[in-house]
Tab-separated table of C-alpha atoms in Angstrom:
chain	number	residue	atom	x	y	z
A	280	MET	CA	-59.486	-8.518	-2.808
A	281	VAL	CA	-57.601	-8.435	0.486
A	282	LEU	CA	-53.891	-8.051	0.012
A	283	GLY	CA	-51.687	-9.669	2.605
A	284	THR	CA	-48.060	-10.093	3.435
A	285	ALA	CA	-46.075	-13.032	4.559
A	286	ALA	CA	-45.746	-13.208	8.273
A	287	SER	CA	-42.378	-14.871	8.049
A	288	GLY	CA	-39.793	-16.009	5.549
A	289	ALA	CA	-39.053	-14.231	2.290
A	290	PRO	CA	-41.119	-11.097	1.486
A	291	ASP	CA	-44.056	-11.736	-0.826
A	292	SER	CA	-44.333	-10.278	-4.325
A	293	LEU	CA	-46.559	-7.398	-3.207
A	294	SER	CA	-44.055	-6.350	-0.548
A	295	LEU	CA	-41.238	-6.445	-3.096
A	296	ARG	CA	-43.259	-4.338	-5.537
A	297	LEU	CA	-44.094	-1.771	-2.860
A	298	PHE	CA	-40.446	-1.727	-1.779
A	299	ALA	CA	-39.318	-1.065	-5.362
A	300	LEU	CA	-41.872	1.733	-5.788
A	301	LEU	CA	-40.997	3.496	-2.535
A	302	THR	CA	-37.258	3.149	-3.144
A	303	GLY	CA	-37.548	4.513	-6.671
A	304	PHE	CA	-39.615	7.522	-5.670
A	305	ALA	CA	-37.358	8.202	-2.673
A	306	ILE	CA	-34.363	8.373	-5.029
A	307	LEU	CA	-36.345	10.597	-7.435
A	308	HIS	CA	-37.199	12.917	-4.536
A	309	MET	CA	-33.577	13.116	-3.374
A	310	GLU	CA	-32.227	13.816	-6.864
A	311	ALA	CA	-34.852	16.483	-7.608
A	312	THR	CA	-34.007	18.376	-4.420
A	313	ARG	CA	-30.287	17.604	-4.169
A	314	PRO	CA	-28.742	20.991	-5.191
A	315	ALA	CA	-30.779	22.989	-2.681
A	316	GLU	CA	-30.273	20.292	-0.030
A	317	GLU	CA	-26.496	20.493	-0.496
A	318	ARG	CA	-26.602	24.277	-0.044
A	319	ARG	CA	-28.777	23.947	3.039
A	320	ARG	CA	-26.496	21.408	4.690
A	321	ALA	CA	-23.406	23.452	3.826
A	322	ALA	CA	-24.977	26.488	5.490
A	323	HIS	CA	-25.930	24.521	8.628
A	324	LEU	CA	-22.871	22.439	9.398
A	325	GLY	CA	-23.490	20.727	12.713
A	326	GLY	CA	-27.154	21.738	12.712
A	327	GLU	CA	-30.205	19.504	12.847
A	328	HIS	CA	-33.323	19.583	10.707
A	329	ILE	CA	-36.181	17.412	9.457
A	330	ASP	CA	-35.215	15.387	6.370
A	331	HIS	CA	-38.250	14.975	4.120
A	332	THR	CA	-37.051	11.573	2.951
A	333	GLY	CA	-38.917	10.538	6.090
A	334	VAL	CA	-42.004	10.516	3.846
A	335	TRP	CA	-40.747	7.335	2.201
A	336	THR	CA	-39.390	5.850	5.424
A	337	CYS	CA	-42.765	6.335	7.104
A	338	ALA	CA	-44.581	4.887	4.085
A	339	GLY	CA	-42.368	1.810	4.223
A	340	ALA	CA	-43.086	1.394	7.929
A	341	PHE	CA	-46.805	1.133	7.178
A	342	VAL	CA	-46.698	-1.380	4.302
A	343	LEU	CA	-43.396	-3.315	4.368
A	344	PRO	CA	-42.096	-6.173	6.518
A	345	VAL	CA	-39.167	-5.500	8.848
A	346	PRO	CA	-36.312	-6.581	6.507
A	347	LEU	CA	-37.543	-4.336	3.703
A	348	VAL	CA	-38.134	-1.413	6.086
A	349	VAL	CA	-34.509	-1.652	7.215
A	350	ALA	CA	-33.314	-2.007	3.614
A	351	LEU	CA	-35.303	1.070	2.544
A	352	VAL	CA	-33.850	3.166	5.373
A	353	LEU	CA	-30.294	2.043	4.596
A	354	ILE	CA	-30.636	2.773	0.861
A	355	ILE	CA	-31.965	6.267	1.554
A	356	ARG	CA	-29.328	7.006	4.181
A	357	LEU	CA	-26.481	5.645	2.063
A	358	ARG	CA	-27.478	7.856	-0.835
A	359	ARG	CA	-27.917	10.870	1.444
A	360	TYR	CA	-24.504	10.326	3.064
A	361	PHE	CA	-22.636	11.834	0.114
A	362	ILE	CA	-24.119	15.266	0.830
A	363	ALA	CA	-24.649	14.843	4.579
A	364	ARG	CA	-21.519	16.814	5.642
A	365	LYS	CA	-21.497	14.954	8.969
A	366	PRO	CA	-18.846	12.736	10.592
A	367	PRO	CA	-19.502	9.011	9.991
A	368	GLY	CA	-20.144	8.329	13.665
A	369	ARG	CA	-22.757	11.029	13.959
A	370	TYR	CA	-24.374	9.996	10.690
A	371	LEU	CA	-24.595	6.380	11.855
A	372	PHE	CA	-26.174	7.543	15.098
A	373	THR	CA	-28.808	9.548	13.214
A	374	THR	CA	-29.424	6.569	10.936
A	375	SER	CA	-30.005	4.357	13.967
A	376	ALA	CA	-32.537	6.874	15.318
A	377	ILE	CA	-34.423	6.896	12.009
A	378	THR	CA	-34.356	3.092	11.845
A	379	SER	CA	-35.688	2.872	15.403
A	380	SER	CA	-38.535	5.229	14.509
A	381	ALA	CA	-39.471	3.275	11.396
A	382	LEU	CA	-39.421	-0.056	13.231
A	383	ALA	CA	-41.491	1.355	16.103
A	384	ALA	CA	-44.152	2.574	13.665
A	385	GLN	CA	-43.979	-0.735	11.770
A	386	ALA	CA	-44.553	-2.668	14.992
A	387	ILE	CA	-47.717	-0.678	15.721
A	388	ALA	CA	-48.934	-1.047	12.127
A	389	THR	CA	-48.506	-4.831	12.109
A	390	ALA	CA	-49.864	-5.286	15.635
A	391	THR	CA	-53.086	-3.610	14.493
A	392	PRO	CA	-55.106	-4.004	11.290
A	393	VAL	CA	-53.552	-0.783	9.922
A	394	HIS	CA	-50.917	-2.712	7.957
A	395	ALA	CA	-53.547	-4.765	6.140
A	396	TRP	CA	-55.935	-1.845	5.666
A	397	ILE	CA	-53.352	0.376	4.002
A	398	ARG	CA	-52.313	-2.511	1.763
A	399	GLY	CA	-55.861	-2.835	0.459
A	400	ALA	CA	-58.013	-4.680	2.972
A	401	PRO	CA	-61.489	-3.121	3.406
A	402	VAL	CA	-62.071	-1.135	6.593
A	403	PRO	CA	-65.348	-2.071	8.328
A	404	PRO	CA	-67.430	1.049	9.085
A	405	ASP	CA	-67.392	0.270	12.789
A	406	ARG	CA	-63.575	0.165	12.786
A	407	VAL	CA	-62.897	3.592	11.245
A	408	ILE	CA	-62.286	5.294	14.590
A	409	SER	CA	-60.041	2.507	15.832
A	410	ALA	CA	-58.141	2.668	12.530
A	411	GLY	CA	-57.549	6.375	13.023
A	412	LEU	CA	-56.367	5.812	16.583
A	413	ALA	CA	-53.998	3.084	15.400
A	414	VAL	CA	-52.494	5.454	12.824
A	415	LEU	CA	-52.022	8.108	15.522
A	416	ALA	CA	-50.363	5.488	17.715
A	417	ALA	CA	-47.958	4.640	14.885
A	418	PHE	CA	-47.162	8.346	14.446
A	419	ALA	CA	-46.565	8.659	18.186
A	420	ALA	CA	-44.284	5.612	18.165
A	421	TYR	CA	-42.275	7.064	15.264
A	422	TYR	CA	-41.917	10.404	17.070
A	423	ALA	CA	-41.185	8.898	20.492
A	424	ALA	CA	-38.499	6.499	19.270
A	425	GLN	CA	-36.645	9.254	17.447
A	426	THR	CA	-37.103	11.739	20.292
A	427	VAL	CA	-35.697	9.327	22.885
A	428	VAL	CA	-32.578	8.541	20.854
A	429	ILE	CA	-31.809	12.076	19.654
A	430	GLY	CA	-32.945	13.700	22.917
A	431	LEU	CA	-30.612	11.417	24.855
A	432	ALA	CA	-27.736	12.415	22.577
A	433	ARG	CA	-28.479	16.094	23.121
A	434	GLY	CA	-28.680	15.517	26.849
A	435	LEU	CA	-25.328	13.759	26.922
A	436	ARG	CA	-23.877	16.866	25.270
A	437	GLY	CA	-25.118	18.797	28.303
A	438	ASP	CA	-28.362	20.173	26.879
A	439	TRP	CA	-31.184	18.759	29.005
A	440	GLN	CA	-33.711	21.504	28.237
A	441	TRP	CA	-37.147	20.221	27.244
A	442	ILE	CA	-37.184	22.242	24.024
A	443	SER	CA	-33.905	20.602	23.007
A	444	ILE	CA	-35.121	17.105	23.834
A	445	LEU	CA	-38.618	17.403	22.347
A	446	GLY	CA	-37.684	19.766	19.520
A	447	GLU	CA	-38.996	23.197	18.600
A	448	ARG	CA	-42.570	23.739	17.438
A	449	LYS	CA	-41.488	24.387	13.853
A	450	GLU	CA	-39.507	21.128	13.724
A	451	ASN	CA	-42.393	19.114	15.173
A	452	ALA	CA	-44.887	20.649	12.739
A	453	ASP	CA	-42.566	19.796	9.850
A	454	LEU	CA	-42.246	16.226	11.138
A	455	LEU	CA	-46.033	15.870	11.438
A	456	ILE	CA	-46.497	17.005	7.825
A	457	THR	CA	-43.802	14.540	6.753
A	458	LEU	CA	-45.554	11.673	8.555
A	459	CYS	CA	-48.934	12.562	7.049
A	460	LEU	CA	-47.408	12.603	3.564
A	461	GLY	CA	-45.818	9.245	4.390
A	462	LEU	CA	-49.218	7.775	5.271
A	463	ILE	CA	-50.640	9.021	1.964
A	464	ALA	CA	-47.629	7.595	0.107
A	465	ALA	CA	-48.159	4.214	1.765
A	466	TRP	CA	-51.765	4.156	0.569
A	467	ALA	CA	-50.946	5.497	-2.918
A	468	ALA	CA	-48.269	2.842	-3.480
A	469	GLY	CA	-50.919	0.129	-3.442
A	470	VAL	CA	-53.470	1.903	-5.667
A	471	ALA	CA	-53.475	1.685	-9.482
A	472	TYR	CA	-50.044	0.004	-9.505
A	473	GLY	CA	-48.502	2.987	-7.731
A	474	LEU	CA	-49.332	5.521	-10.455
A	475	LEU	CA	-50.688	7.940	-7.845
A	476	LEU	CA	-47.178	8.149	-6.423
A	477	PHE	CA	-46.165	10.291	-9.400
A	478	ALA	CA	-48.607	12.983	-8.277
A	479	LEU	CA	-47.637	12.592	-4.638
A	480	ALA	CA	-43.927	12.736	-5.492
A	481	GLY	CA	-44.587	16.092	-7.157
A	482	VAL	CA	-46.244	17.327	-3.966
A	483	VAL	CA	-43.382	16.085	-1.769
A	484	ILE	CA	-40.730	17.581	-4.066
A	485	GLY	CA	-42.636	20.878	-4.131
A	486	TYR	CA	-42.952	20.896	-0.346
A	487	THR	CA	-39.241	20.200	0.107
A	488	ARG	CA	-38.252	22.926	-2.357
A	489	HIS	CA	-40.664	25.346	-0.686
A	490	THR	CA	-39.123	24.597	2.718
A	491	GLN	CA	-35.611	24.927	1.315
A	492	ARG	CA	-36.508	28.288	-0.236
A	493	ILE	CA	-37.870	29.607	3.050
A	494	GLU	CA	-34.743	28.469	4.898
A	495	GLN	CA	-32.593	30.143	2.242
A	496	LEU	CA	-34.494	33.411	2.726
A	497	GLU	CA	-34.113	33.145	6.490
A	498	GLN	CA	-30.380	32.441	6.159
A	499	GLU	CA	-29.976	35.449	3.887
A	500	ARG	CA	-31.942	37.573	6.335
A	501	ASP	CA	-29.740	36.421	9.228
A	502	ARG	CA	-26.576	37.099	7.227
A	503	LEU	CA	-27.709	40.603	6.356
A	504	GLU	CA	-28.687	41.246	9.957
A	505	VAL	CA	-25.222	40.278	11.174
A	506	ASP	CA	-23.178	41.919	8.422
A	507	ALA	CA	-25.156	45.112	7.889
A	508	LEU	CA	-24.115	48.494	9.228
A	509	HIS	CA	-25.304	49.238	12.734
A	510	ASP	CA	-26.056	52.412	14.616
A	511	PRO	CA	-22.841	53.228	16.527
A	512	LEU	CA	-24.637	54.636	19.580
A	513	THR	CA	-27.171	51.911	20.320
A	514	GLY	CA	-25.658	48.953	18.466
A	515	LEU	CA	-28.979	48.396	16.695
A	516	ALA	CA	-29.231	48.066	12.946
A	517	ASN	CA	-29.595	51.316	11.070
A	518	GLN	CA	-31.878	51.789	8.070
A	519	ARG	CA	-29.345	50.388	5.607
A	520	GLY	CA	-28.969	47.274	7.698
A	521	PHE	CA	-32.610	46.901	8.636
A	522	ASN	CA	-34.404	47.341	5.310
A	523	PRO	CA	-32.984	44.367	3.333
A	524	ALA	CA	-33.386	41.975	6.274
A	525	ALA	CA	-36.926	43.240	6.919
A	526	VAL	CA	-37.928	42.788	3.268
A	527	LEU	CA	-36.620	39.207	3.297
A	528	ALA	CA	-38.530	38.489	6.518
A	529	LEU	CA	-41.710	39.822	4.898
A	530	VAL	CA	-41.174	37.649	1.817
A	531	ALA	CA	-40.563	34.565	3.969
A	532	ASP	CA	-43.770	35.172	5.953
A	533	GLN	CA	-45.756	35.776	2.773
A	534	ALA	CA	-44.448	32.481	1.361
A	535	ARG	CA	-45.691	30.758	4.526
A	536	ARG	CA	-48.963	32.759	4.533
A	537	ARG	CA	-48.147	34.104	7.972
A	538	PRO	CA	-48.738	37.620	9.345
A	539	THR	CA	-45.935	40.105	10.002
A	540	ALA	CA	-46.089	43.042	12.406
A	541	VAL	CA	-44.241	46.335	11.871
A	542	MET	CA	-43.947	48.794	14.762
A	543	MET	CA	-42.753	52.379	15.031
A	544	PHE	CA	-41.788	53.768	18.455
A	545	ASP	CA	-40.895	57.288	19.531
A	546	LEU	CA	-39.531	58.378	22.911
A	547	ASP	CA	-41.961	60.928	24.352
A	548	ARG	CA	-40.813	64.514	24.944
A	549	PHE	CA	-37.262	63.761	23.831
A	550	LYS	CA	-36.482	67.440	23.280
A	551	GLN	CA	-37.206	68.091	26.940
A	552	VAL	CA	-35.082	65.071	27.925
A	553	ASN	CA	-32.241	66.459	25.817
A	554	SER	CA	-32.566	69.892	27.383
A	555	ARG	CA	-32.736	68.530	30.925
A	556	LEU	CA	-29.986	65.899	30.743
A	557	GLY	CA	-27.777	67.328	28.031
A	558	HIS	CA	-26.633	65.663	24.838
A	559	LEU	CA	-24.566	62.985	26.584
A	560	GLY	CA	-27.326	62.197	29.059
A	561	ALA	CA	-29.882	61.905	26.262
A	562	ASN	CA	-27.553	59.480	24.493
A	563	GLU	CA	-27.506	57.284	27.593
A	564	VAL	CA	-31.300	57.284	27.580
A	565	LEU	CA	-31.330	56.155	23.943
A	566	LYS	CA	-28.855	53.379	24.747
A	567	ALA	CA	-31.027	52.232	27.648
A	568	LEU	CA	-34.089	52.280	25.393
A	569	ALA	CA	-32.250	50.140	22.838
A	570	GLY	CA	-31.495	47.656	25.616
A	571	VAL	CA	-35.177	47.512	26.553
A	572	LEU	CA	-36.140	46.819	22.943
A	573	ARG	CA	-33.594	44.007	22.652
A	574	ALA	CA	-34.783	42.419	25.891
A	575	SER	CA	-38.473	42.680	24.967
A	576	VAL	CA	-38.424	40.976	21.563
A	577	ARG	CA	-37.615	37.476	20.338
A	578	ARG	CA	-34.391	36.258	18.774
A	579	ASP	CA	-35.705	36.413	15.201
A	580	ASP	CA	-37.290	39.869	15.521
A	581	LEU	CA	-35.589	42.847	13.865
A	582	VAL	CA	-34.943	46.098	15.750
A	583	CYS	CA	-33.674	49.313	14.172
A	584	ARG	CA	-32.855	52.830	15.263
A	585	TRP	CA	-34.752	54.612	12.539
A	586	GLY	CA	-33.405	58.055	13.362
A	587	GLY	CA	-33.132	60.366	16.354
A	588	GLU	CA	-35.416	59.043	19.072
A	589	GLU	CA	-37.494	56.926	16.677
A	590	PHE	CA	-37.160	53.138	16.464
A	591	THR	CA	-38.785	50.495	14.287
A	592	VAL	CA	-39.355	46.799	15.021
A	593	LEU	CA	-40.378	44.004	12.654
A	594	LEU	CA	-41.922	40.868	14.161
A	595	PRO	CA	-42.034	37.868	11.790
A	596	SER	CA	-44.897	35.357	12.100
A	597	THR	CA	-46.752	37.577	14.581
A	598	SER	CA	-50.509	38.029	14.862
A	599	ARG	CA	-52.372	41.211	15.742
A	600	VAL	CA	-52.938	40.141	19.352
A	601	ASP	CA	-49.334	39.014	19.877
A	602	ALA	CA	-47.981	42.222	18.330
A	603	TRP	CA	-50.136	44.257	20.671
A	604	ALA	CA	-48.911	42.292	23.693
A	605	ILE	CA	-45.260	42.781	22.704
A	606	ALA	CA	-45.753	46.507	22.099
A	607	GLU	CA	-47.447	46.892	25.477
A	608	ARG	CA	-44.586	44.994	27.118
A	609	ILE	CA	-42.124	47.436	25.542
A	610	ARG	CA	-44.190	50.446	26.599
A	611	ASP	CA	-44.452	49.175	30.169
A	612	ALA	CA	-40.708	48.393	30.330
A	613	VAL	CA	-39.813	51.911	29.171
A	614	GLU	CA	-42.164	53.422	31.731
A	615	ASN	CA	-40.258	51.524	34.444
A	616	MET	CA	-36.820	52.153	32.926
A	617	THR	CA	-34.112	53.881	34.953
A	618	VAL	CA	-30.883	55.371	33.631
A	619	GLU	CA	-27.748	55.993	35.673
A	620	LEU	CA	-25.936	59.183	34.676
A	621	THR	CA	-22.578	60.403	35.917
A	622	ARG	CA	-22.334	64.166	36.064
A	623	ALA	CA	-19.186	65.664	34.599
A	624	ALA	CA	-18.926	68.123	37.460
A	625	GLY	CA	-17.938	66.151	40.555
A	626	GLY	CA	-18.602	62.704	39.049
A	627	ARG	CA	-21.870	62.402	40.957
A	628	THR	CA	-24.117	59.501	39.881
A	629	GLU	CA	-27.801	60.211	39.463
A	630	VAL	CA	-30.650	57.888	38.554
A	631	GLU	CA	-33.141	59.257	36.066
A	632	ALA	CA	-36.607	57.808	35.517
A	633	GLY	CA	-40.042	58.832	34.277
A	634	PHE	CA	-39.548	58.051	30.584
A	635	THR	CA	-42.416	57.026	28.325
A	636	ILE	CA	-42.774	55.842	24.764
A	637	SER	CA	-45.531	55.863	22.161
A	638	GLY	CA	-45.961	53.273	19.444
A	639	GLY	CA	-47.861	52.432	16.283
A	640	ILE	CA	-48.470	49.012	14.737
A	641	ALA	CA	-49.266	47.870	11.191
A	642	LEU	CA	-49.770	44.289	10.031
A	643	SER	CA	-49.045	42.408	6.829
A	644	PRO	CA	-51.053	41.442	4.839
A	645	GLU	CA	-53.912	43.273	6.605
A	646	HIS	CA	-52.454	46.739	5.983
A	647	GLY	CA	-50.209	45.959	3.013
A	648	THR	CA	-47.319	43.759	1.956
A	649	ASP	CA	-44.700	46.420	1.186
A	650	LEU	CA	-42.300	47.449	3.956
A	651	ALA	CA	-42.498	51.169	3.186
A	652	ALA	CA	-46.310	51.105	3.170
A	653	LEU	CA	-46.420	49.201	6.453
A	654	GLN	CA	-44.020	51.660	8.073
A	655	GLU	CA	-46.143	54.550	6.826
A	656	HIS	CA	-49.261	53.001	8.376
A	657	ALA	CA	-47.390	52.316	11.614
A	658	ASP	CA	-46.079	55.895	11.657
A	659	GLN	CA	-49.607	57.242	11.224
A	660	ALA	CA	-50.736	55.106	14.147
A	661	LEU	CA	-47.758	56.447	16.129
A	662	SER	CA	-48.838	60.024	15.380
A	663	GLU	CA	-52.316	59.206	16.659
A	664	ALA	CA	-50.794	57.777	19.838
A	665	LYS	CA	-48.830	61.007	20.301
A	666	ASN	CA	-51.828	63.211	19.611
A	667	GLY	CA	-54.027	61.029	21.797
A	668	GLY	CA	-51.966	61.602	24.910
A	669	ARG	CA	-48.614	59.789	24.532
A	670	ASN	CA	-47.484	56.730	26.523
A	671	GLN	CA	-49.802	54.463	24.570
A	672	ILE	CA	-49.950	52.095	21.611
A	673	ARG	CA	-52.181	52.487	18.579
A	674	ILE	CA	-52.798	49.964	15.828
A	675	THR	CA	-53.806	50.683	12.247
A	676	PRO	CA	-56.593	51.674	11.670
A	677	SER	CA	-56.934	54.219	14.428
A	678	MET	CA	-58.559	51.878	16.959
A	679	PRO	CA	-56.616	50.836	20.052
A	680	LEU	CA	-57.118	47.264	21.230
A	681	PRO	CA	-58.750	46.853	24.644
A	682	GLY	CA	-56.538	47.489	27.586
A	683	PRO	CA	-54.098	50.380	26.898
A	684	ARG	CA	-53.621	52.832	29.696
A	685	ALA	CA	-54.331	56.439	28.959
A	686	SER	CA	-51.438	58.861	29.218
A	687	ARG	CA	-51.051	60.929	32.328
A	688	GLU	CA	-49.679	63.752	30.204
A	689	PRO	CA	-52.484	64.994	27.912
A	690	THR	CA	-51.152	66.924	24.958
A	691	PHE	CA	-51.917	67.307	21.291
A	692	GLU	CA	-48.561	67.917	19.697
A	693	ARG	CA	-45.880	65.567	18.509
A	694	PRO	CA	-42.345	66.810	19.135
């Protein structure tokens, strides 16, 4: 039987039943995830993130008439306000952006057969592709409406960068998952009197808790990175500061099923550098090397002075190919690095160059999931780079990726 909705006037009984189901499960979702959500919002005062209650907002946009879509959004936002930790004006602005998104998607759904199909009307075989395109158009309308409103607000605050207006990749991926779950929720609400929503609610609650847990791990990692002891010479984290943050980054990547790269670097012929430039000059070289490492990695990467002239880097969410590219960028930057030294006798300034670095890479989970084991593998690869001629990168196992330049200083000893 084809299920319809009233085109005008009071909502029909089916719309009211779907509205009650979606509202009830939205409240269940919010209550089941409230403690972690409160902690997350308290830790990110003034920040922005994807609220997974959008699952129910999106579902309503696909199956409800306009008045009930607006009512659903307002009920969700009113209940969320008590833990929002945002000024009323800003919260109202965000609510208007969400409402605009829902109404934009609803307009596409009702202007096409999608609204009727999701509510139970049969989809003719020759209309499957057009149905899929209509759903994508509704997703695009939801995204575009919210992006225009929020992007304009960010721009008025002086941030007109595209990444700020369109959002980061992680935020957009989270939003896409939320919209897909919303589409499934819209369909499930009309099947078997909404009983399938119990299973879907469990999935949505689990996804929200999983996301909250990852954010908590990342927050803890960031806190440890900031508060931990640092190497006084280079300003990089020392082992005591690096290890806890690195372990948390590994755990977060493992929870997301993403790879992690661990690198070990060693400045080539450092004993000769120390003898030639003196202790103070060698310290300046180490400080310059630390600056190269900072400039060559991303904001979320972890860099540590492991000891002496040896450094370690952990790259979260990094593939084998990307890790290799970053390591090669570091090696090339060190090879082109110059250091200005002021001689004690006469205060003469000299520019020193000709430094090189060797590196080893290990990957999680390919080479292990424990930090110590990964560092051991990376250190073995580093030793092979040293013994293979220095000024090169090796990756565990002992097979360099295509493209590394051979050292111009053949030797078979590691200082």
